[in-house]
Coordinates of C-alpha atoms in Angstrom, one line a residue:
M210 CA 24.3 47.0 8.1
K211 CA 27.7 46.8 9.5
V212 CA 28.4 43.6 11.3
M213 CA 30.8 43.2 14.2
F214 CA 33.1 40.2 14.2
L215 CA 33.5 38.7 17.7
V216 CA 36.2 36.4 18.9
I217 CA 34.3 33.8 21.0
L218 CA 35.6 31.0 23.1
S219 CA 38.2 29.5 20.8
A220 CA 40.0 29.4 17.5
V221 CA 37.3 27.0 16.4
M222 CA 34.7 29.7 16.7
L223 CA 37.1 32.2 15.0
F224 CA 37.4 29.8 12.1
A225 CA 33.6 29.5 11.8
T226 CA 33.3 33.3 11.8
L227 CA 35.8 33.7 9.0
A228 CA 34.2 30.9 7.0
V229 CA 30.9 32.7 6.7
P230 CA 30.5 35.8 4.4
A231 CA 30.6 39.0 6.4
Q232 CA 27.1 40.1 5.3
L233 CA 25.6 37.0 6.8
Q234 CA 27.4 37.1 10.1
P235 CA 25.1 37.0 13.2
K236 CA 25.7 38.7 16.4
A237 CA 26.6 36.6 19.4
Y238 CA 25.8 37.6 22.9
G239 CA 27.5 37.1 26.2
A240 CA 26.1 33.6 26.8
G241 CA 28.6 32.4 24.3
E242 CA 26.3 31.0 21.7
L243 CA 28.1 28.6 19.4
K244 CA 25.2 28.6 16.9
P245 CA 23.7 32.1 17.3
F246 CA 20.6 33.0 15.2
P247 CA 20.5 33.3 12.2
Q248 CA 22.3 30.1 11.0
Q249 CA 20.5 30.1 7.6
V250 CA 21.3 26.5 6.7
S251 CA 20.7 25.2 3.3
Y252 CA 19.5 21.6 3.7
P253 CA 20.5 19.2 0.9
G254 CA 17.5 18.6 -1.5
I255 CA 15.4 21.2 0.2
I256 CA 14.2 24.5 -1.4
K257 CA 13.6 27.8 0.4
P258 CA 11.3 30.8 -0.7
N259 CA 13.2 32.3 -3.6
H260 CA 11.2 35.5 -4.0
V261 CA 12.8 37.1 -0.9
S262 CA 16.4 37.3 0.3
Q263 CA 17.8 35.3 3.3
S264 CA 18.2 38.4 5.3
T265 CA 14.6 39.3 4.7
M266 CA 13.5 35.8 5.9
N267 CA 15.7 36.1 9.0
T268 CA 14.0 39.5 9.8
A269 CA 10.5 37.9 9.3
V270 CA 11.5 35.1 11.7
S271 CA 12.9 37.4 14.4
T272 CA 9.9 39.7 14.1
Y273 CA 7.5 36.8 14.6
Y274 CA 9.6 35.6 17.5
D275 CA 9.3 39.0 19.2
Y276 CA 5.5 38.7 18.9
W277 CA 5.4 35.1 20.1
K278 CA 7.6 35.7 23.1
A279 CA 5.6 38.8 24.2
T280 CA 2.3 36.9 23.8
Y281 CA 3.0 33.5 25.2
L282 CA 6.2 33.4 27.2
K283 CA 5.6 34.0 30.9
N284 CA 7.6 33.8 34.2
N285 CA 5.0 34.9 36.7
L286 CA 4.6 31.7 38.7
S287 CA 4.3 32.6 42.4
S288 CA 4.7 28.9 43.2
L289 CA 8.0 28.7 41.3
P290 CA 10.0 31.9 41.2
G291 CA 12.3 31.9 38.1
G292 CA 10.3 29.3 36.4
Y293 CA 9.2 30.1 32.8
Y294 CA 6.3 28.5 30.9
V295 CA 4.4 28.9 27.6
K296 CA 0.9 30.1 28.2
G297 CA -1.7 28.1 26.3
E298 CA -5.0 26.4 26.5
I299 CA -5.5 22.7 27.1
T300 CA -7.8 19.9 26.1
G301 CA -8.9 17.6 28.9
D302 CA -9.4 17.7 32.6
A303 CA -7.1 19.8 34.8
D304 CA -8.1 18.0 38.0
G305 CA -9.4 21.1 39.6
F306 CA -6.2 23.3 38.9
V307 CA -6.3 26.4 36.9
P308 CA -4.3 25.3 33.8
L309 CA -1.8 27.8 32.4
G310 CA 0.0 25.7 29.9
T311 CA 1.2 22.2 28.8
S312 CA 4.3 20.1 28.4
E313 CA 3.5 20.3 24.7
G314 CA 3.8 24.1 24.7
H315 CA 6.8 23.8 27.0
G316 CA 8.6 21.7 24.5
Y317 CA 7.8 24.2 21.7
G318 CA 9.2 27.0 23.9
M319 CA 12.4 25.3 24.7
V320 CA 13.1 24.4 21.1
I321 CA 12.3 27.9 20.0
S322 CA 14.3 29.7 22.6
V323 CA 17.5 27.7 22.0
L324 CA 17.2 28.3 18.2
M325 CA 16.7 32.0 18.7
A326 CA 19.7 32.4 21.1
G327 CA 22.1 35.0 19.6
Y328 CA 19.1 37.1 18.6
D329 CA 17.6 37.2 22.0
A330 CA 20.2 38.2 24.6
N331 CA 18.1 36.7 27.3
A332 CA 17.6 33.2 25.6
K333 CA 19.7 31.2 28.0
T334 CA 18.0 32.7 31.0
I335 CA 14.7 31.9 29.5
Y336 CA 15.7 28.3 28.4
D337 CA 17.0 27.6 32.0
G338 CA 13.8 28.9 33.4
L339 CA 11.8 26.7 31.1
F340 CA 13.9 23.7 32.2
K341 CA 13.4 24.6 35.9
T342 CA 9.6 24.4 35.4
A343 CA 9.9 21.1 33.4
R344 CA 11.7 19.5 36.3
A345 CA 9.5 21.0 39.0
F346 CA 6.4 19.8 37.2
K347 CA 7.7 16.2 36.9
S348 CA 5.5 13.2 36.4
P349 CA 4.6 11.1 39.4
N350 CA 5.2 8.0 37.3
N351 CA 8.6 8.8 35.9
A352 CA 10.6 11.8 37.4
N353 CA 12.6 12.1 34.2
L354 CA 9.4 13.2 32.3
M355 CA 7.3 16.3 32.6
G356 CA 3.7 16.3 33.8
W357 CA 1.4 17.5 31.0
V358 CA -0.2 20.5 32.8
V359 CA 1.4 23.6 34.3
A360 CA -0.6 25.4 37.0
D361 CA 0.4 28.1 39.6
S362 CA 0.3 25.7 42.5
T363 CA 2.9 23.5 44.3
G364 CA 0.2 20.9 44.4
A365 CA 0.3 20.7 40.6
Q366 CA 4.1 19.9 40.8
G367 CA 4.4 16.1 40.5
H368 CA 0.6 15.6 40.1
F369 CA 0.1 15.2 36.3
D370 CA 1.4 12.2 34.3
S371 CA 3.2 12.8 31.0
A372 CA 2.3 13.3 27.4
T373 CA 4.9 11.9 24.9
D374 CA 5.1 14.8 22.5
G375 CA 6.2 17.4 25.1
D376 CA 9.0 15.1 26.5
L377 CA 10.3 14.4 23.0
D378 CA 10.7 18.1 22.3
I379 CA 12.1 18.8 25.7
A380 CA 14.7 16.1 25.4
Y381 CA 15.6 17.2 21.9
S382 CA 15.9 20.8 23.1
L383 CA 18.5 19.7 25.7
I384 CA 20.6 18.3 22.9
L385 CA 20.4 21.6 21.0
A386 CA 21.2 23.5 24.3
D387 CA 24.4 21.4 24.7
R388 CA 25.4 22.4 21.1
Q389 CA 24.4 26.0 21.7
W390 CA 26.0 26.7 25.1
G391 CA 28.0 23.6 26.1
S392 CA 27.2 21.5 29.3
S393 CA 29.8 22.8 31.7
G394 CA 27.5 25.5 33.4
T395 CA 24.9 25.2 36.1
I396 CA 22.9 22.7 34.0
N397 CA 24.6 19.8 32.3
Y398 CA 22.4 19.9 29.3
L399 CA 23.8 16.8 27.7
A400 CA 23.6 14.7 30.8
E401 CA 20.0 15.8 31.3
A402 CA 19.2 15.0 27.7
K403 CA 20.6 11.5 28.0
K404 CA 18.7 10.9 31.2
M405 CA 15.4 11.9 29.7
I406 CA 16.1 9.8 26.5
T407 CA 17.1 6.6 28.2
N408 CA 15.6 6.6 31.7
G409 CA 12.6 8.7 30.7
I410 CA 11.3 8.3 27.1
K411 CA 12.8 4.8 26.4
V412 CA 11.6 3.4 29.6
S413 CA 8.0 4.8 29.6
N414 CA 7.2 5.6 26.0
V415 CA 8.9 3.2 23.6
T416 CA 6.7 0.1 23.3
T417 CA 7.6 -3.5 22.9
N418 CA 6.4 -3.3 19.3
N419 CA 8.7 -0.3 18.5
R420 CA 5.9 2.4 18.5
L421 CA 5.6 5.4 20.7
N422 CA 2.7 5.3 23.2
L423 CA 0.8 8.3 24.4
G424 CA 2.4 9.0 27.8
D425 CA 3.9 7.3 30.9
W426 CA 0.4 6.4 32.0
D427 CA 0.1 4.1 28.9
T428 CA 1.3 0.5 28.6
K429 CA 4.5 -0.8 27.1
D430 CA 2.6 -3.1 24.8
A431 CA 0.3 -0.4 23.6
L432 CA -0.6 -0.2 19.9
N433 CA -2.3 3.2 20.2
T434 CA 0.0 6.0 19.0
R435 CA -0.2 9.6 17.9
P436 CA 1.5 10.3 14.6
S437 CA 2.2 13.9 15.6
D438 CA 4.6 12.4 18.2
W439 CA 6.6 10.8 15.3
M440 CA 9.4 13.3 15.5
L441 CA 11.8 11.2 13.5
S442 CA 14.7 13.6 13.3
H443 CA 14.5 13.9 17.1
L444 CA 14.9 10.2 17.3
R445 CA 17.9 10.2 15.1
A446 CA 19.5 12.8 17.4
F447 CA 18.7 10.6 20.3
Y448 CA 20.6 7.7 18.6
E449 CA 23.6 10.0 17.9
V450 CA 23.7 11.0 21.6
T451 CA 23.2 7.5 23.1
G452 CA 24.4 5.1 20.4
D453 CA 21.2 3.0 21.2
S454 CA 19.9 1.4 18.0
T455 CA 16.5 1.3 19.7
W456 CA 15.9 4.7 18.2
L457 CA 16.7 3.5 14.6
N458 CA 14.4 0.5 15.1
V459 CA 11.5 2.9 16.2
I460 CA 12.2 5.1 13.2
N461 CA 12.0 2.1 10.7
N462 CA 8.9 0.8 12.4
L463 CA 7.1 4.1 12.3
Y464 CA 7.8 4.5 8.6
N465 CA 6.4 1.0 8.0
V466 CA 3.3 1.9 10.1
Y467 CA 2.8 5.0 8.1
S468 CA 3.2 3.1 4.8
Q469 CA 0.7 0.4 5.9
F470 CA -1.8 2.9 7.0
T471 CA -1.8 5.1 4.0
A472 CA -1.9 2.1 1.6
A473 CA -5.1 1.0 3.3
Y474 CA -6.8 4.3 4.1
S475 CA -5.4 7.3 2.3
A476 CA -3.5 6.1 -0.8
S477 CA -4.4 9.2 -2.8
T478 CA -3.7 11.8 -0.1
G479 CA -0.9 10.5 2.2
L480 CA -2.9 11.8 5.2
I481 CA -3.0 10.0 8.5
S482 CA -5.4 10.2 11.4
D483 CA -4.9 12.0 14.7
F484 CA -4.5 8.8 16.5
V485 CA -3.6 5.3 15.0
V486 CA -4.5 2.0 16.7
A487 CA -4.2 -1.8 16.2
N488 CA -2.0 -3.9 14.1
P489 CA -2.4 -3.7 11.1
P490 CA -2.7 0.0 11.8
K491 CA -6.1 1.7 11.4
P492 CA -7.6 5.1 12.5
A493 CA -8.7 5.3 16.1
P494 CA -12.4 5.6 16.6
Q495 CA -14.2 9.0 16.8
N496 CA -13.8 10.8 20.1
Y497 CA -10.8 8.8 21.1
L498 CA -9.7 9.7 24.6
D499 CA -12.5 12.2 24.6
E500 CA -10.4 14.7 22.6
F501 CA -12.9 15.6 19.9
P502 CA -15.0 13.7 17.4
E503 CA -12.5 13.8 14.5
T504 CA -9.8 11.7 16.1
N505 CA -10.2 9.2 13.3
E506 CA -9.3 11.9 10.7
Y507 CA -6.5 14.4 9.7
N508 CA -7.2 17.0 12.4
Y509 CA -5.7 19.2 14.9
N510 CA -3.1 16.6 16.2
A511 CA -2.1 15.1 12.8
S512 CA -1.8 18.6 11.2
R513 CA 1.7 18.8 12.6
V514 CA 2.9 15.6 10.9
P515 CA 4.2 17.0 7.6
L516 CA 6.9 19.1 9.5
R517 CA 8.0 16.1 11.6
I518 CA 8.3 13.9 8.6
V519 CA 10.0 16.3 6.2
M520 CA 12.7 17.2 8.7
D521 CA 13.9 13.6 8.7
Y522 CA 14.8 14.1 5.0
A523 CA 16.1 17.6 5.4
L524 CA 18.4 16.9 8.3
Y525 CA 19.2 13.2 7.8
G526 CA 18.5 12.5 4.1
D527 CA 16.0 9.7 4.6
T528 CA 14.1 9.5 1.3
R529 CA 11.1 7.9 2.9
G530 CA 10.4 11.2 4.6
K531 CA 10.8 13.0 1.2
D532 CA 8.3 10.7 -0.5
I533 CA 5.7 11.0 2.2
A534 CA 6.0 14.8 2.4
N535 CA 6.0 15.3 -1.3
K536 CA 2.9 13.1 -1.7
M537 CA 1.0 15.3 0.8
A538 CA 2.3 18.4 -0.9
V539 CA 1.1 17.3 -4.3
W540 CA -2.3 16.5 -2.9
I541 CA -2.8 19.8 -0.9
K542 CA -1.8 21.9 -3.9
G543 CA -4.3 20.2 -6.1
K544 CA -7.0 20.3 -3.4
T545 CA -6.5 24.1 -2.8
G546 CA -5.7 25.3 -6.3
S547 CA -2.3 26.2 -5.0
N548 CA -3.7 28.9 -2.7
P549 CA -2.8 28.6 1.0
N550 CA -6.0 30.5 1.9
N551 CA -8.0 27.5 0.7
V552 CA -6.5 25.1 3.2
K553 CA -9.1 23.8 5.8
D554 CA -8.6 23.0 9.4
G555 CA -9.4 19.3 9.0
Y556 CA -9.8 16.7 6.3
Q557 CA -11.2 13.2 6.1
L558 CA -8.5 10.7 5.1
N559 CA -9.8 10.5 1.4
G560 CA -9.3 14.4 1.3
A561 CA -12.8 15.5 1.7
D562 CA -13.1 18.7 3.8
R563 CA -13.9 18.5 7.4
G564 CA -12.8 22.0 8.5
T565 CA -13.9 25.4 7.3
Y566 CA -11.0 27.9 7.4
A567 CA -7.2 28.2 7.1
T568 CA -5.2 28.2 10.3
A569 CA -1.4 28.1 10.6
V570 CA -1.2 24.8 12.3
F571 CA -2.6 23.2 9.1
V572 CA -1.1 25.5 6.5
A573 CA 2.5 25.9 7.7
P574 CA 3.3 22.1 7.8
F575 CA 2.0 21.7 4.3
I576 CA 4.3 24.5 3.2
S577 CA 7.2 22.8 4.9
A578 CA 6.3 19.4 3.2
A579 CA 6.6 21.2 -0.2
T580 CA 10.2 22.2 0.3
T581 CA 11.1 18.7 -1.0
S582 CA 10.9 19.7 -4.7
S583 CA 11.4 22.7 -6.9
T584 CA 8.2 21.9 -8.6
H585 CA 6.5 23.4 -5.5
Q586 CA 8.4 26.6 -5.5
A587 CA 5.4 28.9 -6.1
W588 CA 3.5 27.2 -3.3
V589 CA 6.4 27.6 -0.9
N590 CA 6.7 31.2 -1.8
A591 CA 3.0 31.8 -1.3
G592 CA 3.0 29.9 1.9
W593 CA 5.9 31.9 3.3
D594 CA 4.1 35.2 2.6
W595 CA 0.9 33.7 4.3
M596 CA 2.7 32.4 7.3
K597 CA 4.9 35.3 8.3
N598 CA 2.1 37.5 9.4
K599 CA -0.5 35.0 10.6
K600 CA -1.3 35.5 14.3
E601 CA -4.0 33.5 16.0
S602 CA -3.5 31.5 19.2
Y603 CA -0.9 29.7 21.2
Y604 CA -1.2 26.4 19.5
S605 CA -1.2 27.7 15.9
D606 CA 1.3 30.4 16.5
S607 CA 3.8 28.3 18.3
F608 CA 3.8 25.6 15.5
N609 CA 3.9 28.3 12.9
M610 CA 7.0 29.7 14.6
L611 CA 8.6 26.3 14.4
N612 CA 7.9 26.0 10.6
L613 CA 9.2 29.5 10.0
L614 CA 12.5 28.4 11.7
F615 CA 12.7 25.3 9.4
I616 CA 11.7 26.9 6.1
S617 CA 14.3 29.7 6.6
G618 CA 17.0 27.3 7.4
N619 CA 17.3 28.4 11.0
W620 CA 16.7 25.0 12.6
W621 CA 20.1 23.4 12.6
K622 CA 21.1 19.8 13.0
P623 CA 22.7 19.0 16.4
T624 CA 25.5 16.8 15.0
F625 CA 27.5 14.8 17.6
G626 CA 30.9 13.3 17.4
A627 CA 32.9 12.8 14.2
A628 CA 31.0 13.2 11.0
D629 CA 29.9 9.8 9.5
T630 CA 32.0 9.6 6.4
Q631 CA 31.9 5.8 5.9
A632 CA 29.9 4.8 2.9
P633 CA 27.7 1.6 2.8
S634 CA 28.9 -1.4 1.0
A635 CA 27.9 -1.8 -2.6
P636 CA 24.8 -3.7 -3.4
T637 CA 25.4 -7.2 -4.8
N638 CA 23.7 -9.7 -7.0
L639 CA 21.7 -7.2 -8.9
T640 CA 19.4 -9.0 -11.4
A641 CA 17.1 -7.5 -14.1
T642 CA 14.1 -9.4 -15.4
A643 CA 11.7 -8.2 -18.2
A644 CA 8.2 -8.3 -16.9
S645 CA 6.4 -7.0 -19.9
S646 CA 7.0 -4.9 -23.0
S647 CA 7.2 -1.8 -20.7
Q648 CA 8.5 -3.1 -17.3
I649 CA 11.7 -4.5 -16.0
N650 CA 11.9 -5.7 -12.4
L651 CA 15.2 -5.4 -10.4
S652 CA 16.2 -7.1 -7.3
W653 CA 19.5 -7.2 -5.3
T654 CA 21.3 -8.2 -2.0
A655 CA 21.1 -5.5 0.8
S656 CA 24.1 -3.3 1.6
T657 CA 25.5 -2.9 5.0
D658 CA 26.7 0.3 6.8
N659 CA 28.3 1.3 10.2
I660 CA 25.2 3.5 11.0
G661 CA 22.5 2.2 8.8
V662 CA 21.3 2.1 5.2
I663 CA 18.3 4.3 4.6
G664 CA 17.7 3.5 0.9
Y665 CA 18.9 3.0 -2.6
Q666 CA 19.4 4.9 -5.8
V667 CA 18.6 3.0 -9.1
F668 CA 20.3 4.1 -12.3
R669 CA 19.2 3.2 -15.8
G670 CA 22.0 3.9 -18.3
G671 CA 23.7 6.1 -15.7
V672 CA 20.6 8.3 -15.1
Q673 CA 18.8 8.0 -11.6
V674 CA 15.3 6.6 -12.1
G675 CA 14.2 5.5 -8.5
T676 CA 14.9 5.7 -4.8
P677 CA 13.5 2.6 -3.2
T678 CA 14.0 1.9 0.5
G679 CA 13.9 -1.9 0.0
T680 CA 15.9 -4.3 -2.2
S681 CA 13.6 -4.4 -5.3
Y682 CA 12.5 -2.0 -7.9
S683 CA 10.1 -2.1 -11.0
D684 CA 11.1 0.3 -13.8
T685 CA 8.0 1.0 -15.9
G686 CA 7.2 3.1 -18.9
L687 CA 9.8 1.5 -21.1
T688 CA 9.9 0.7 -24.8
A689 CA 9.2 -2.7 -26.2
L690 CA 12.0 -4.9 -27.5
T691 CA 14.7 -2.5 -26.0
A692 CA 17.7 -3.5 -23.9
Y693 CA 18.2 -1.6 -20.6
S694 CA 21.2 -1.7 -18.3
Y695 CA 21.0 -0.8 -14.5
T696 CA 23.2 -0.2 -11.5
V697 CA 22.2 0.5 -7.8
K698 CA 23.9 2.4 -5.1
A699 CA 23.1 2.5 -1.4
I700 CA 22.8 5.7 0.7
D701 CA 23.1 6.2 4.4
A702 CA 21.7 8.9 6.8
A703 CA 24.8 11.1 6.3
S704 CA 24.2 11.0 2.5
N705 CA 27.2 8.8 2.0
L706 CA 26.9 6.8 -1.3
S707 CA 28.2 3.3 -1.9
A708 CA 30.1 2.2 -5.0
N709 CA 28.0 0.9 -7.9
S710 CA 26.6 -2.6 -7.8
N711 CA 27.2 -5.0 -10.7
T712 CA 25.5 -4.0 -13.9
A713 CA 22.4 -6.0 -14.9
T714 CA 20.8 -5.9 -18.3
A715 CA 17.4 -7.0 -19.6
T716 CA 15.4 -6.6 -22.8
T717 CA 11.7 -5.8 -22.8
S718 CA 9.4 -8.1 -24.6
S719 CA 7.4 -7.2 -27.7
A720 CA 4.4 -5.0 -27.3
P721 CA 1.2 -7.0 -26.6
P722 CA -1.1 -7.4 -29.5
V723 CA -4.3 -5.4 -29.5
S724 CA -7.1 -7.8 -28.9
T725 CA -10.3 -8.3 -27.0
N726 CA -10.5 -8.9 -23.2
L727 CA -11.5 -12.6 -23.2
A728 CA -12.4 -12.5 -19.5
L729 CA -14.9 -9.7 -19.7
G730 CA -18.2 -10.8 -18.1
K731 CA -17.2 -14.4 -17.9
T732 CA -17.8 -16.7 -14.9
T733 CA -15.2 -16.1 -12.2
V734 CA -14.4 -18.1 -9.1
A735 CA -12.1 -17.3 -6.1
S736 CA -10.7 -19.2 -3.2
S737 CA -12.3 -16.7 -0.8
I738 CA -13.9 -13.3 -0.5
E739 CA -13.5 -10.6 2.2
G740 CA -17.3 -10.1 2.3
A741 CA -20.3 -9.0 0.4
G742 CA -19.4 -6.6 -2.4
F743 CA -16.0 -8.2 -3.1
E744 CA -17.1 -11.2 -5.1
A745 CA -14.8 -12.7 -7.7
S746 CA -17.0 -11.4 -10.5
K747 CA -16.1 -7.9 -9.6
A748 CA -12.7 -8.4 -11.1
T749 CA -14.1 -9.3 -14.6
D750 CA -17.1 -6.9 -14.8
G751 CA -15.3 -4.2 -16.8
S752 CA -15.4 -1.6 -13.9
S753 CA -12.2 -0.4 -12.4
T754 CA -14.0 0.8 -9.3
T755 CA -15.3 -2.5 -8.2
R756 CA -13.0 -5.2 -7.0
W757 CA -12.5 -8.8 -5.8
A758 CA -10.8 -9.0 -2.3
S759 CA -9.7 -12.2 -0.6
V760 CA -9.9 -12.8 3.1
E761 CA -6.9 -11.0 5.0
G762 CA -3.7 -12.6 6.2
S763 CA -3.2 -15.7 4.1
N764 CA -1.2 -16.7 1.0
N765 CA -2.1 -19.1 -1.7
E766 CA -5.4 -17.3 -2.5
W767 CA -6.5 -17.6 -6.1
I768 CA -9.0 -16.4 -8.6
Y769 CA -9.7 -18.0 -12.0
V770 CA -12.0 -17.2 -15.0
D771 CA -13.8 -19.6 -17.3
L772 CA -13.4 -18.2 -20.8
G773 CA -16.1 -20.6 -22.1
A774 CA -13.9 -22.1 -24.7
A775 CA -10.1 -23.0 -25.1
A776 CA -8.0 -20.1 -26.3
S777 CA -4.3 -19.4 -26.9
I778 CA -3.4 -17.1 -24.0
N779 CA -0.3 -14.8 -24.2
R780 CA -1.2 -11.8 -22.0
V781 CA -2.8 -11.2 -18.6
K782 CA -3.4 -7.7 -17.3
L783 CA -3.9 -7.3 -13.5
N784 CA -5.0 -4.0 -11.9
W785 CA -4.2 -4.4 -8.2
E786 CA -5.8 -2.5 -5.4
A787 CA -3.5 -1.6 -2.4
A788 CA -3.6 -5.2 -1.3
Y789 CA -1.4 -6.6 -4.0
G790 CA 0.5 -9.8 -4.8
K791 CA 4.2 -9.4 -4.4
G792 CA 4.5 -13.0 -5.6
Y793 CA 2.0 -14.7 -7.9
K794 CA 1.7 -17.2 -10.8
I795 CA -0.5 -17.0 -13.9
Q796 CA -1.6 -20.4 -14.8
V797 CA -3.8 -22.0 -17.5
S798 CA -5.9 -25.2 -17.5
T799 CA -8.2 -27.2 -19.7
D800 CA -10.0 -28.9 -16.8
K801 CA -9.7 -26.7 -13.7
T802 CA -7.6 -29.5 -12.1
T803 CA -4.2 -29.6 -13.8
W804 CA -2.7 -26.1 -14.0
T805 CA 0.3 -25.1 -16.1
D806 CA 2.5 -22.0 -15.2
A807 CA 2.5 -19.3 -17.9
F808 CA 4.2 -16.6 -15.9
V809 CA 5.8 -16.4 -12.4
T810 CA 7.0 -13.4 -10.4
T811 CA 8.2 -12.7 -6.9
T812 CA 8.8 -9.0 -7.3
G813 CA 5.4 -7.5 -8.0
N814 CA 4.9 -4.0 -6.6
G815 CA 1.2 -3.4 -7.1
G816 CA -0.5 -1.0 -9.6
I817 CA -1.1 -2.4 -13.0
D818 CA 0.9 -5.5 -14.1
D819 CA 0.6 -6.0 -17.8
N820 CA 2.2 -9.5 -18.2
T821 CA 3.0 -11.1 -21.6
F822 CA 4.4 -14.6 -22.1
N823 CA 4.7 -17.4 -24.5
A824 CA 1.3 -18.6 -25.6
K825 CA -0.4 -21.2 -23.5
N826 CA -3.6 -23.1 -24.5
G827 CA -6.4 -23.4 -22.0
R828 CA -10.1 -22.5 -21.1
Y829 CA -9.4 -21.5 -17.6
V830 CA -6.9 -18.9 -16.5
R831 CA -5.9 -18.5 -12.9
V832 CA -3.9 -16.0 -10.8
L833 CA -2.4 -18.0 -7.8
C834 CA -1.1 -15.5 -5.1
T835 CA 2.0 -16.8 -3.3
A836 CA 3.2 -13.7 -1.4
R837 CA 1.4 -10.7 0.0
G838 CA 2.7 -7.2 -0.8
T839 CA 1.0 -5.9 2.4
T840 CA -0.3 -7.4 5.7
Y841 CA -3.7 -7.7 4.2
G842 CA -4.9 -10.1 1.6
Y843 CA -5.2 -9.7 -2.2
S844 CA -7.5 -7.5 -4.1
L845 CA -8.0 -6.9 -7.9
F846 CA -9.9 -4.2 -9.6
D847 CA -9.5 -5.8 -13.1
F848 CA -8.4 -9.3 -14.3
E849 CA -8.0 -9.2 -18.0
V850 CA -7.1 -12.0 -20.3
Y851 CA -5.9 -11.6 -24.0
G852 CA -5.0 -14.0 -26.8
S853 CA -6.7 -15.8 -29.6

């Protein structure tokens, strides 16, 4: 196809045109699009379908958009001439009005229309019409936010309070609109975005504990939150526009909430419930807010989460988003036999089926999550083929459209100001300590950055082996009696890398001798138990499915085993549950009164700790927990003691 080259607006646009190969050049329409579809971005670290060409993907996206627009995009409001809306069903009470759509759908429509500008010659008219409706149907609580129901009645305008998800998408779309068309026209998109972000969302939806509440009807100290509202890349764009570090604080806190939640309720799946409540976070009860029974599971709200999470890695490089998305991708591939047709519309947090059939609002985000690794290439290819022709209903189709835009590289990053080129400072005070014959623990002093450090890269002998977000890392699977050298680099949201830290070296200990578990079946005592079924004896019963658990929230909990006779102890193996000891001591005693330290750590990271040390004599062996790795207590599946 012959492509016309257009001179638009400025020499800057001319340069952009010349910088892109001619066969990939998009058309730009008279609205003066600066980023006309298709943009076909390649995100760092993200794969695309590789069994079809980019131009074929672009055609699939534009074809699906034509269907979506014809089916759901409407401008027939007699009460608001010129106002556009996205037609869709609602859950909840419409207060006697006939509902036509929601602020949620409105947000989808505004993001989609601005990203499709340059393909659709009428995109700016549509977008401005959607904005007109958003402002007419303002919330009575905060006029900078949109009421959650659209109805063809002037009485509905200013009647309904807000829903957080719709406003987040609307505010973000205004940032996109400024990047697409500029803000010198009838609508000052950038000014409107800033007003929504600061006077709307920050005022009404950001809580005092740095979560996002459910709407402007909710309280500022609320702990209830909807993970499908955790649009992390949106919040980073909010930060870029306003310079307000509140948005970085919210991002970091939401990642922490996700980590705490999954450690406690979905360690094997990475799934999260439709609604999250309380601190420490836990699933909301069933029928929360009268939505539907499965609000405590991964259902029709949470199904959107994988896209929202993976985009923070794709656009801003936060490896926490990559790790979460990749975990869900690995799980769903195993669950379905790598066949998208086998995805169900709902799961319990442990991965058990709740739903019965495959629908795009569940399938498409799982495909997006899998773009984090080339090991998922076949799944991404199969998912693309499944998604591109799937047509169902407003909710599923709209979210499918967003995923198609992302996977094809046509959801571009609205960068503001000068690019961040300042690298973080190098990590300092790196230390390496051998923890066993196969594990070395690292710790270092945090780096600083003008925008913010998002994580670290750990190198063993010059080869990257880990990407922690904190200032410690345990390198496992090593060879006994071997010296290993390490360096660490910091990385920021713009993927700037720091210089290397100092080099730290440690030598693993000798392999533990093969011997009998002296603690098996022996009398075991603990400082406390969480409740019936979590007694101390569960840690020495030889089963890795039963466990001892202490009461929650305190340090200096302990568990000891009576070996029945004195022995020379040189190895203790601990199989932690999610509630692990970050700091603990292994101690021995001859009388249960005077204890001698045999091994001490402050950098435990859970899992299996196989600790060897110089032999100590004693009849009693104790694990004294000094620092929690989570907000809960301590819990051991297995407490094994070896020696002679």
